[in-house]
């Protein structure tokens, strides 16, 4: 099929999922066209059936806000016509579903029907989309999508709770390509990060408030009082500075390494023992799944879709949001004992296999087929 994918090209989970999905679809013989304002970070190689179309928003002094939705919907119309695109898949409702719907209606004027699949990722529903300034437009664009998918059962329920949604929502969990990890790094070069007697604890995120970054530091502070350890913080975002200040205040500066954004997540996870994800809300927790497939146990909050990924007492532990003491206690339990830690790490890797791309990709293909067939029903 010829598929256009709209996503955020940055380090966020929704962009990562959209990019990995596009790459996997192309490997299965589909023709994939990414339409976004920058080449997606994980899209390193373009090939004959992966295309990238950049959306330009020219600066014009009259505008206080540059109209990205307008530029995106125009670019979609042009791309869909030029390449004979058969389905449009937008990731993250705001503003992609809105712009996608405008493109769809413009094309209808020319007798072209393009089905639109909207995948909800989390903050587009729970945080941003929920805001009264956006809510009507988000509700409208969800209801006008031909197919709506969500990355967890919890997010599906939240969407029904928050919005007046008339459409059914298909849950398609996020995925991982386990074959990429099965061989693994032979030499993790863990000695670059920690001494032999130290455990390595890792956190990866965009350092937004929702990630509860101070909890990450406080949990680690408790851990290192009982078990020799280092904390590796990967990512960039508004909470990073405060985290650095907190580390200094707690006397942790020589035990915490801030690495910034990285394209070498697997290399970092390769030498990690434990992953911390104490988020306030999390529709799925792709970062936790990426840790698990790399054989890293997970200490997380029990919020949103995380319990659909991290299994309490099996792949790690879940605690109430903000319960730093409980998370630290569970982390110490795992890190103190080699055999317990190894068992949890193995379980984590095994559980990640349930989310193998080979199981999940056909679910998206099914949705595309269904949406594509709906053009007969909707043609005029
Ligand atoms: O976690 C973030 O802040 C980034 C955000 C995004 O939109 O890129 O991630 C959301 O989508 C990911 C992929 O589906 C999910 O794994 C994350 O749980 C979800 N984040 C939240 O719900 C806070």
Short mmCIF file of C-alpha atoms and ligand atoms in Angstrom, two decimals:
data_model
loop_
_atom_site.label_atom_id
_atom_site.label_comp_id
_atom_site.label_asym_id
_atom_site.label_seq_id
_atom_site.Cartn_x
_atom_site.Cartn_y
_atom_site.Cartn_z
CA UNK A 1 0.00 0.00 0.00
CA UNK A 2 1.00 3.63 -0.32
CA UNK A 3 0.90 5.13 3.15
CA UNK A 4 1.48 8.71 4.30
CA UNK A 5 2.60 9.07 7.93
CA UNK A 6 2.38 12.33 9.85
CA UNK A 7 4.23 12.56 13.18
CA UNK A 8 6.45 14.72 15.36
CA UNK A 9 10.02 14.20 14.18
CA UNK A 10 11.56 14.75 17.62
CA UNK A 11 12.74 12.44 20.42
CA UNK A 12 9.20 11.89 21.83
CA UNK A 13 7.73 8.40 21.97
CA UNK A 14 4.99 9.09 19.42
CA UNK A 15 7.54 10.13 16.79
CA UNK A 16 9.67 7.09 17.57
CA UNK A 17 6.69 4.73 17.20
CA UNK A 18 5.58 6.38 13.94
CA UNK A 19 9.08 6.23 12.49
CA UNK A 20 9.76 2.62 13.50
CA UNK A 21 6.34 1.66 12.13
CA UNK A 22 7.06 3.36 8.81
CA UNK A 23 10.45 1.65 8.51
CA UNK A 24 8.91 -1.76 9.28
CA UNK A 25 6.08 -1.19 6.79
CA UNK A 26 8.62 -0.29 4.11
CA UNK A 27 10.55 -3.48 4.89
CA UNK A 28 7.30 -5.37 4.27
CA UNK A 29 7.03 -3.83 0.80
CA UNK A 30 4.74 -0.87 1.47
CA UNK A 31 5.59 2.56 0.11
CA UNK A 32 5.87 4.97 3.03
CA UNK A 33 5.85 8.77 2.89
CA UNK A 34 6.71 10.73 6.04
CA UNK A 35 5.24 14.22 6.03
CA UNK A 36 6.60 16.41 8.81
CA UNK A 37 8.67 19.53 9.49
CA UNK A 38 12.02 17.75 9.91
CA UNK A 39 13.43 14.36 9.08
CA UNK A 40 12.39 12.10 12.01
CA UNK A 41 15.32 11.42 14.37
CA UNK A 42 15.19 7.66 14.02
CA UNK A 43 14.83 7.80 10.24
CA UNK A 44 18.49 7.51 9.44
CA UNK A 45 18.30 5.89 6.04
CA UNK A 46 15.90 6.74 3.28
CA UNK A 47 15.34 3.95 0.75
CA UNK A 48 13.45 3.48 -2.48
CA UNK A 49 10.19 2.95 -0.62
CA UNK A 50 10.71 5.42 2.24
CA UNK A 51 10.22 9.06 1.34
CA UNK A 52 10.37 12.19 3.43
CA UNK A 53 8.45 15.37 2.57
CA UNK A 54 9.33 18.42 4.58
CA UNK A 55 6.61 20.84 5.61
CA UNK A 56 7.87 24.42 5.34
CA UNK A 57 6.16 27.21 7.20
CA UNK A 58 7.45 30.47 5.75
CA UNK A 59 7.89 33.26 8.29
CA UNK A 60 5.61 36.20 7.64
CA UNK A 61 5.85 39.26 9.90
CA UNK A 62 2.08 39.82 9.94
CA UNK A 63 1.53 36.52 11.74
CA UNK A 64 2.09 36.30 15.44
CA UNK A 65 1.77 32.47 15.10
CA UNK A 66 2.91 30.75 11.92
CA UNK A 67 0.09 28.52 10.53
CA UNK A 68 1.68 25.03 10.63
CA UNK A 69 -1.67 23.20 10.27
CA UNK A 70 -2.33 25.08 7.04
CA UNK A 71 1.09 24.25 5.60
CA UNK A 72 0.73 20.61 6.69
CA UNK A 73 -2.71 20.15 5.15
CA UNK A 74 -1.55 21.71 1.86
CA UNK A 75 1.54 19.50 1.82
CA UNK A 76 -0.65 16.46 2.47
CA UNK A 77 -2.97 17.32 -0.41
CA UNK A 78 0.00 17.70 -2.78
CA UNK A 79 1.78 14.56 -1.60
CA UNK A 80 -1.36 12.40 -1.66
CA UNK A 81 -2.14 13.49 -5.22
CA UNK A 82 1.41 13.26 -6.54
CA UNK A 83 2.16 9.80 -5.15
CA UNK A 84 -1.33 8.28 -5.25
CA UNK A 85 -1.32 7.72 -1.48
CA UNK A 86 -4.00 5.23 -0.37
CA UNK A 87 -4.14 5.77 3.40
CA UNK A 88 -3.17 8.61 5.70
CA UNK A 89 -1.92 7.70 9.19
CA UNK A 90 -1.56 10.56 11.65
CA UNK A 91 0.21 10.08 14.98
CA UNK A 92 -0.76 12.39 17.86
CA UNK A 93 -4.12 14.11 17.51
CA UNK A 94 -2.89 17.69 17.87
CA UNK A 95 -2.77 19.22 15.33
CA UNK A 96 -2.20 16.27 12.99
CA UNK A 97 -5.72 14.83 12.95
CA UNK A 98 -7.12 18.32 12.48
CA UNK A 99 -4.80 19.09 9.53
CA UNK A 100 -5.37 15.59 8.12
CA UNK A 101 -9.12 16.09 8.13
CA UNK A 102 -8.76 19.39 6.26
CA UNK A 103 -6.60 17.65 3.64
CA UNK A 104 -9.18 14.88 3.35
CA UNK A 105 -11.98 17.38 2.74
CA UNK A 106 -9.94 19.35 0.18
CA UNK A 107 -9.22 16.13 -1.71
CA UNK A 108 -12.89 15.16 -1.62
CA UNK A 109 -13.60 18.34 -3.58
CA UNK A 110 -11.45 16.83 -6.33
CA UNK A 111 -13.13 13.43 -6.14
CA UNK A 112 -10.26 11.79 -4.21
CA UNK A 113 -11.16 9.82 -1.10
CA UNK A 114 -8.39 9.27 1.45
CA UNK A 115 -9.13 7.36 4.66
CA UNK A 116 -7.47 8.77 7.80
CA UNK A 117 -6.24 6.67 10.72
CA UNK A 118 -5.50 8.60 13.91
CA UNK A 119 -3.29 7.06 16.59
CA UNK A 120 -3.65 8.57 20.04
CA UNK A 121 -0.42 8.52 22.04
CA UNK A 122 -1.15 9.97 25.45
CA UNK A 123 -0.45 13.60 26.14
CA UNK A 124 -2.60 14.53 23.12
CA UNK A 125 -5.47 13.19 25.24
CA UNK A 126 -4.49 13.37 28.90
CA UNK A 127 -2.58 16.64 29.02
CA UNK A 128 -2.71 18.92 25.99
CA UNK A 129 -5.90 17.80 24.26
CA UNK A 130 -7.76 18.00 27.51
CA UNK A 131 -7.20 21.75 27.74
CA UNK A 132 -10.44 23.72 27.16
CA UNK A 133 -8.67 25.72 24.42
CA UNK A 134 -8.19 22.57 22.34
CA UNK A 135 -10.90 20.17 23.49
CA UNK A 136 -13.59 20.91 20.88
CA UNK A 137 -11.14 20.65 17.99
CA UNK A 138 -9.63 17.43 19.35
CA UNK A 139 -13.06 15.84 19.87
CA UNK A 140 -14.04 16.85 16.35
CA UNK A 141 -10.93 15.45 14.71
CA UNK A 142 -11.13 12.16 16.62
CA UNK A 143 -14.75 11.72 15.58
CA UNK A 144 -13.95 12.59 11.97
CA UNK A 145 -11.10 10.04 11.71
CA UNK A 146 -12.02 6.91 9.77
CA UNK A 147 -10.23 4.68 12.27
CA UNK A 148 -8.93 5.62 15.72
CA UNK A 149 -6.28 3.57 17.52
CA UNK A 150 -4.76 4.01 20.96
CA UNK A 151 -1.49 2.62 22.29
CA UNK A 152 -3.03 1.07 25.43
CA UNK A 153 -6.35 -0.04 26.86
CA UNK A 154 -5.95 2.58 29.58
CA UNK A 155 -5.62 5.38 27.01
CA UNK A 156 -8.71 4.12 25.19
CA UNK A 157 -10.71 4.32 28.43
CA UNK A 158 -9.32 7.77 29.26
CA UNK A 159 -10.28 9.03 25.78
CA UNK A 160 -13.87 7.90 26.35
CA UNK A 161 -13.85 9.44 29.84
CA UNK A 162 -12.47 12.82 28.75
CA UNK A 163 -13.99 13.37 25.30
CA UNK A 164 -17.39 12.87 23.80
CA UNK A 165 -16.13 10.27 21.35
CA UNK A 166 -18.64 8.45 19.18
CA UNK A 167 -16.14 6.26 17.39
CA UNK A 168 -14.84 2.88 18.47
CA UNK A 169 -11.15 2.86 19.38
CA UNK A 170 -8.88 -0.06 18.46
CA UNK A 171 -6.08 -0.73 20.93
CA UNK A 172 -2.78 -1.42 19.16
CA UNK A 173 0.05 -1.50 21.68
CA UNK A 174 3.44 -0.02 20.95
CA UNK A 175 6.04 -2.47 19.72
CA UNK A 176 9.70 -3.33 19.55
CA UNK A 177 11.81 -5.15 17.00
CA UNK A 178 13.21 -7.96 19.16
CA UNK A 179 15.48 -9.29 16.41
CA UNK A 180 17.50 -6.10 16.69
CA UNK A 181 18.29 -6.98 20.29
CA UNK A 182 18.59 -10.77 20.22
CA UNK A 183 22.29 -10.69 19.38
CA UNK A 184 22.83 -7.74 21.72
CA UNK A 185 26.06 -5.87 22.21
CA UNK A 186 28.84 -8.29 23.00
CA UNK A 187 30.85 -5.66 24.80
CA UNK A 188 28.70 -3.22 26.72
CA UNK A 189 31.68 -1.14 27.83
CA UNK A 190 30.09 -0.75 31.22
CA UNK A 191 33.49 0.14 32.70
CA UNK A 192 33.22 3.51 30.95
CA UNK A 193 30.32 4.38 33.24
CA UNK A 194 30.81 2.62 36.55
CA UNK A 195 33.22 0.66 38.70
CA UNK A 196 32.91 -3.10 38.73
CA UNK A 197 31.15 -3.16 42.13
CA UNK A 198 28.58 -0.52 41.12
CA UNK A 199 25.08 -1.11 39.73
CA UNK A 200 23.88 1.10 36.89
CA UNK A 201 20.46 2.71 37.17
CA UNK A 202 19.08 4.55 34.12
CA UNK A 203 16.33 7.03 33.31
CA UNK A 204 15.46 8.14 29.77
CA UNK A 205 12.85 10.78 28.97
CA UNK A 206 12.15 14.25 27.64
CA UNK A 207 12.53 15.68 31.18
CA UNK A 208 9.05 17.15 31.33
CA UNK A 209 7.12 17.68 34.56
CA UNK A 210 4.98 14.61 33.86
CA UNK A 211 8.10 12.41 34.22
CA UNK A 212 8.60 13.44 37.90
CA UNK A 213 12.34 13.91 37.46
CA UNK A 214 12.91 14.89 41.13
CA UNK A 215 11.50 11.45 42.10
CA UNK A 216 14.13 9.79 39.87
CA UNK A 217 16.90 11.61 41.75
CA UNK A 218 15.35 10.96 45.18
CA UNK A 219 14.88 7.23 44.47
CA UNK A 220 18.50 7.02 43.36
CA UNK A 221 19.63 8.89 46.46
CA UNK A 222 18.02 6.16 48.59
CA UNK A 223 19.46 3.39 46.43
CA UNK A 224 23.07 4.59 46.58
CA UNK A 225 22.90 4.72 50.37
CA UNK A 226 22.42 0.91 50.36
CA UNK A 227 24.01 -0.30 47.13
CA UNK A 228 27.03 1.17 45.29
CA UNK A 229 25.51 2.61 42.12
CA UNK A 230 25.59 5.20 39.34
CA UNK A 231 22.60 6.95 37.78
CA UNK A 232 22.58 7.71 34.06
CA UNK A 233 20.10 10.37 32.99
CA UNK A 234 19.43 10.44 29.24
CA UNK A 235 17.44 13.18 27.50
CA UNK A 236 16.84 16.90 27.44
CA UNK A 237 13.96 18.99 28.67
CA UNK A 238 12.73 21.71 31.01
CA UNK A 239 13.29 19.73 34.24
CA UNK A 240 16.93 18.92 33.57
CA UNK A 241 18.42 22.00 35.22
CA UNK A 242 16.43 21.43 38.43
CA UNK A 243 17.58 17.82 38.47
CA UNK A 244 21.22 18.93 38.24
CA UNK A 245 20.66 21.35 41.11
CA UNK A 246 18.98 18.63 43.20
CA UNK A 247 21.88 16.24 42.56
CA UNK A 248 24.28 18.87 43.76
CA UNK A 249 22.18 19.56 46.85
CA UNK A 250 22.10 15.87 47.72
CA UNK A 251 25.84 15.47 47.12
CA UNK A 252 25.31 13.12 44.18
CA UNK A 253 27.20 14.98 41.47
CA UNK A 254 29.92 12.36 41.07
CA UNK A 255 27.35 9.55 40.95
CA UNK A 256 24.95 10.95 38.37
CA UNK A 257 25.85 11.25 34.70
CA UNK A 258 23.70 13.45 32.45
CA UNK A 259 24.13 12.34 28.86
CA UNK A 260 21.64 14.57 26.99
CA UNK A 261 19.70 13.30 23.97
CA UNK A 262 21.17 10.17 22.49
CA UNK A 263 20.75 8.01 19.42
CA UNK A 264 22.56 5.23 21.27
CA UNK A 265 19.80 4.19 23.64
CA UNK A 266 20.51 0.48 23.14
CA UNK A 267 24.19 0.93 23.93
CA UNK A 268 23.26 2.69 27.19
CA UNK A 269 20.62 0.13 28.13
CA UNK A 270 23.09 -2.64 27.39
CA UNK A 271 25.04 -1.83 30.56
CA UNK A 272 22.04 -0.82 32.68
CA UNK A 273 20.70 -2.93 35.54
CA UNK A 274 17.55 -1.03 36.39
CA UNK A 275 15.29 1.49 34.66
CA UNK A 276 13.35 4.13 36.63
CA UNK A 277 10.02 5.48 35.31
CA UNK A 278 8.13 7.19 38.17
CA UNK A 279 5.89 9.25 35.81
CA UNK A 280 2.76 11.08 36.89
CA UNK A 281 0.98 9.76 33.81
CA UNK A 282 2.11 7.54 30.95
CA UNK A 283 -0.16 6.13 28.27
CA UNK A 284 2.18 3.24 27.55
CA UNK A 285 5.80 3.80 28.58
CA UNK A 286 7.76 2.97 25.44
CA UNK A 287 10.99 3.82 27.26
CA UNK A 288 10.25 1.02 29.76
CA UNK A 289 9.63 -1.44 26.93
CA UNK A 290 12.91 -0.43 25.29
CA UNK A 291 14.63 -1.08 28.62
CA UNK A 292 12.95 -4.47 29.01
CA UNK A 293 13.92 -5.73 25.57
CA UNK A 294 17.49 -4.83 26.49
CA UNK A 295 17.17 -7.03 29.59
CA UNK A 296 16.73 -4.24 32.12
CA UNK A 297 14.29 -4.57 35.06
CA UNK A 298 11.86 -1.67 35.62
CA UNK A 299 10.80 0.28 38.71
CA UNK A 300 7.82 2.43 37.77
CA UNK A 301 4.66 4.09 38.94
CA UNK A 302 1.42 2.15 38.45
CA UNK A 303 -0.20 4.85 36.38
CA UNK A 304 -1.91 4.83 32.95
CA UNK A 305 -0.80 2.08 30.57
CA UNK A 306 2.42 1.20 32.43
CA UNK A 307 0.88 -1.88 34.14
CA UNK A 308 0.14 -3.21 30.62
CA UNK A 309 3.91 -3.28 30.05
CA UNK A 310 5.73 -3.64 33.40
CA UNK A 311 4.46 -6.65 35.41
CA UNK A 312 4.57 -6.20 39.18
CA UNK A 313 6.87 -8.76 40.83
CA UNK A 314 7.86 -10.24 37.46
CA UNK A 315 9.61 -7.71 35.22
CA UNK A 316 10.04 -5.13 37.99
CA UNK A 317 7.78 -3.38 40.48
CA UNK A 318 4.98 -0.81 40.37
CA UNK A 319 4.24 1.74 43.11
CA UNK A 320 1.78 4.58 43.56
CA UNK A 321 2.76 7.85 41.87
CA UNK A 322 5.08 9.80 44.18
CA UNK A 323 5.79 6.90 46.54
CA UNK A 324 9.55 7.37 46.39
CA UNK A 325 10.17 5.24 49.50
CA UNK A 326 8.39 2.21 48.02
CA UNK A 327 10.16 2.57 44.66
CA UNK A 328 13.54 2.86 46.41
CA UNK A 329 12.78 -0.15 48.62
CA UNK A 330 11.89 -2.30 45.58
CA UNK A 331 14.92 -1.08 43.66
CA UNK A 332 17.25 -1.99 46.55
CA UNK A 333 15.60 -5.44 46.83
CA UNK A 334 16.48 -6.08 43.17
CA UNK A 335 19.93 -4.53 43.13
CA UNK A 336 21.21 -6.21 46.31
CA UNK A 337 20.99 -9.75 45.05
CA UNK A 338 22.63 -10.95 41.83
CA UNK A 339 20.30 -13.90 41.31
CA UNK A 340 17.10 -11.95 42.01
CA UNK A 341 18.23 -9.16 39.67
CA UNK A 342 19.15 -11.62 36.93
CA UNK A 343 15.74 -13.36 37.21
CA UNK A 344 13.86 -10.05 36.87
CA UNK A 345 16.06 -8.95 33.97
CA UNK A 346 15.38 -12.22 32.13
CA UNK A 347 11.64 -11.91 32.80
CA UNK A 348 11.70 -8.35 31.47
CA UNK A 349 13.31 -9.42 28.23
CA UNK A 350 10.89 -12.33 27.86
CA UNK A 351 7.83 -10.14 28.50
CA UNK A 352 9.05 -7.63 25.90
CA UNK A 353 8.69 -10.36 23.26
CA UNK A 354 4.89 -10.02 23.54
CA UNK A 355 5.32 -6.61 21.93
CA UNK A 356 7.40 -7.84 19.04
CA UNK A 357 6.77 -5.88 15.87
CA UNK A 358 5.89 -9.14 14.09
CA UNK A 359 2.82 -9.42 16.34
CA UNK A 360 1.85 -5.76 16.13
CA UNK A 361 2.51 -4.75 12.51
CA UNK A 362 -0.27 -6.98 11.09
CA UNK A 363 -2.73 -5.16 13.38
CA UNK A 364 -1.88 -1.87 11.67
CA UNK A 365 -2.01 -3.50 8.23
CA UNK A 366 -5.48 -4.83 9.08
CA UNK A 367 -6.59 -1.35 10.09
CA UNK A 368 -5.22 0.14 6.83
CA UNK A 369 -7.04 -2.51 4.77
CA UNK A 370 -10.27 -1.85 6.62
CA UNK A 371 -9.93 1.91 6.19
CA UNK A 372 -8.98 1.56 2.53
CA UNK A 373 -12.00 -0.64 1.82
CA UNK A 374 -14.22 1.94 3.50
CA UNK A 375 -13.62 4.25 0.49
CA UNK A 376 -16.27 2.27 -1.43
CA UNK A 377 -18.74 2.91 1.34
CA UNK A 378 -17.80 6.60 1.43
CA UNK A 379 -17.27 7.32 -2.25
CA UNK A 380 -19.72 9.59 -3.91
O1 LIG B 1 6.29 10.78 27.03
C1 LIG B 1 6.29 11.85 26.43
O2 LIG B 1 6.26 12.92 26.99
C2 LIG B 1 6.31 11.85 24.93
C3 LIG B 1 4.99 11.35 24.42
C4 LIG B 1 4.87 11.60 22.94
O3 LIG B 1 3.79 11.98 22.57
O4 LIG B 1 5.77 11.41 22.16
O5 LIG B 1 4.90 9.97 24.72
C5 LIG B 1 3.61 9.39 24.69
O6 LIG B 1 3.59 8.46 23.60
C6 LIG B 1 4.47 7.35 23.77
C7 LIG B 1 4.38 6.49 22.51
O7 LIG B 1 3.09 6.00 22.30
C8 LIG B 1 4.08 6.56 25.03
O8 LIG B 1 4.94 5.46 25.20
C9 LIG B 1 4.20 7.50 26.25
O9 LIG B 1 3.75 6.79 27.39
C10 LIG B 1 3.32 8.72 26.03
N1 LIG B 1 3.60 9.69 27.12
C11 LIG B 1 2.66 10.01 28.02
O10 LIG B 1 1.54 9.54 28.04
C12 LIG B 1 3.10 10.98 29.07
#
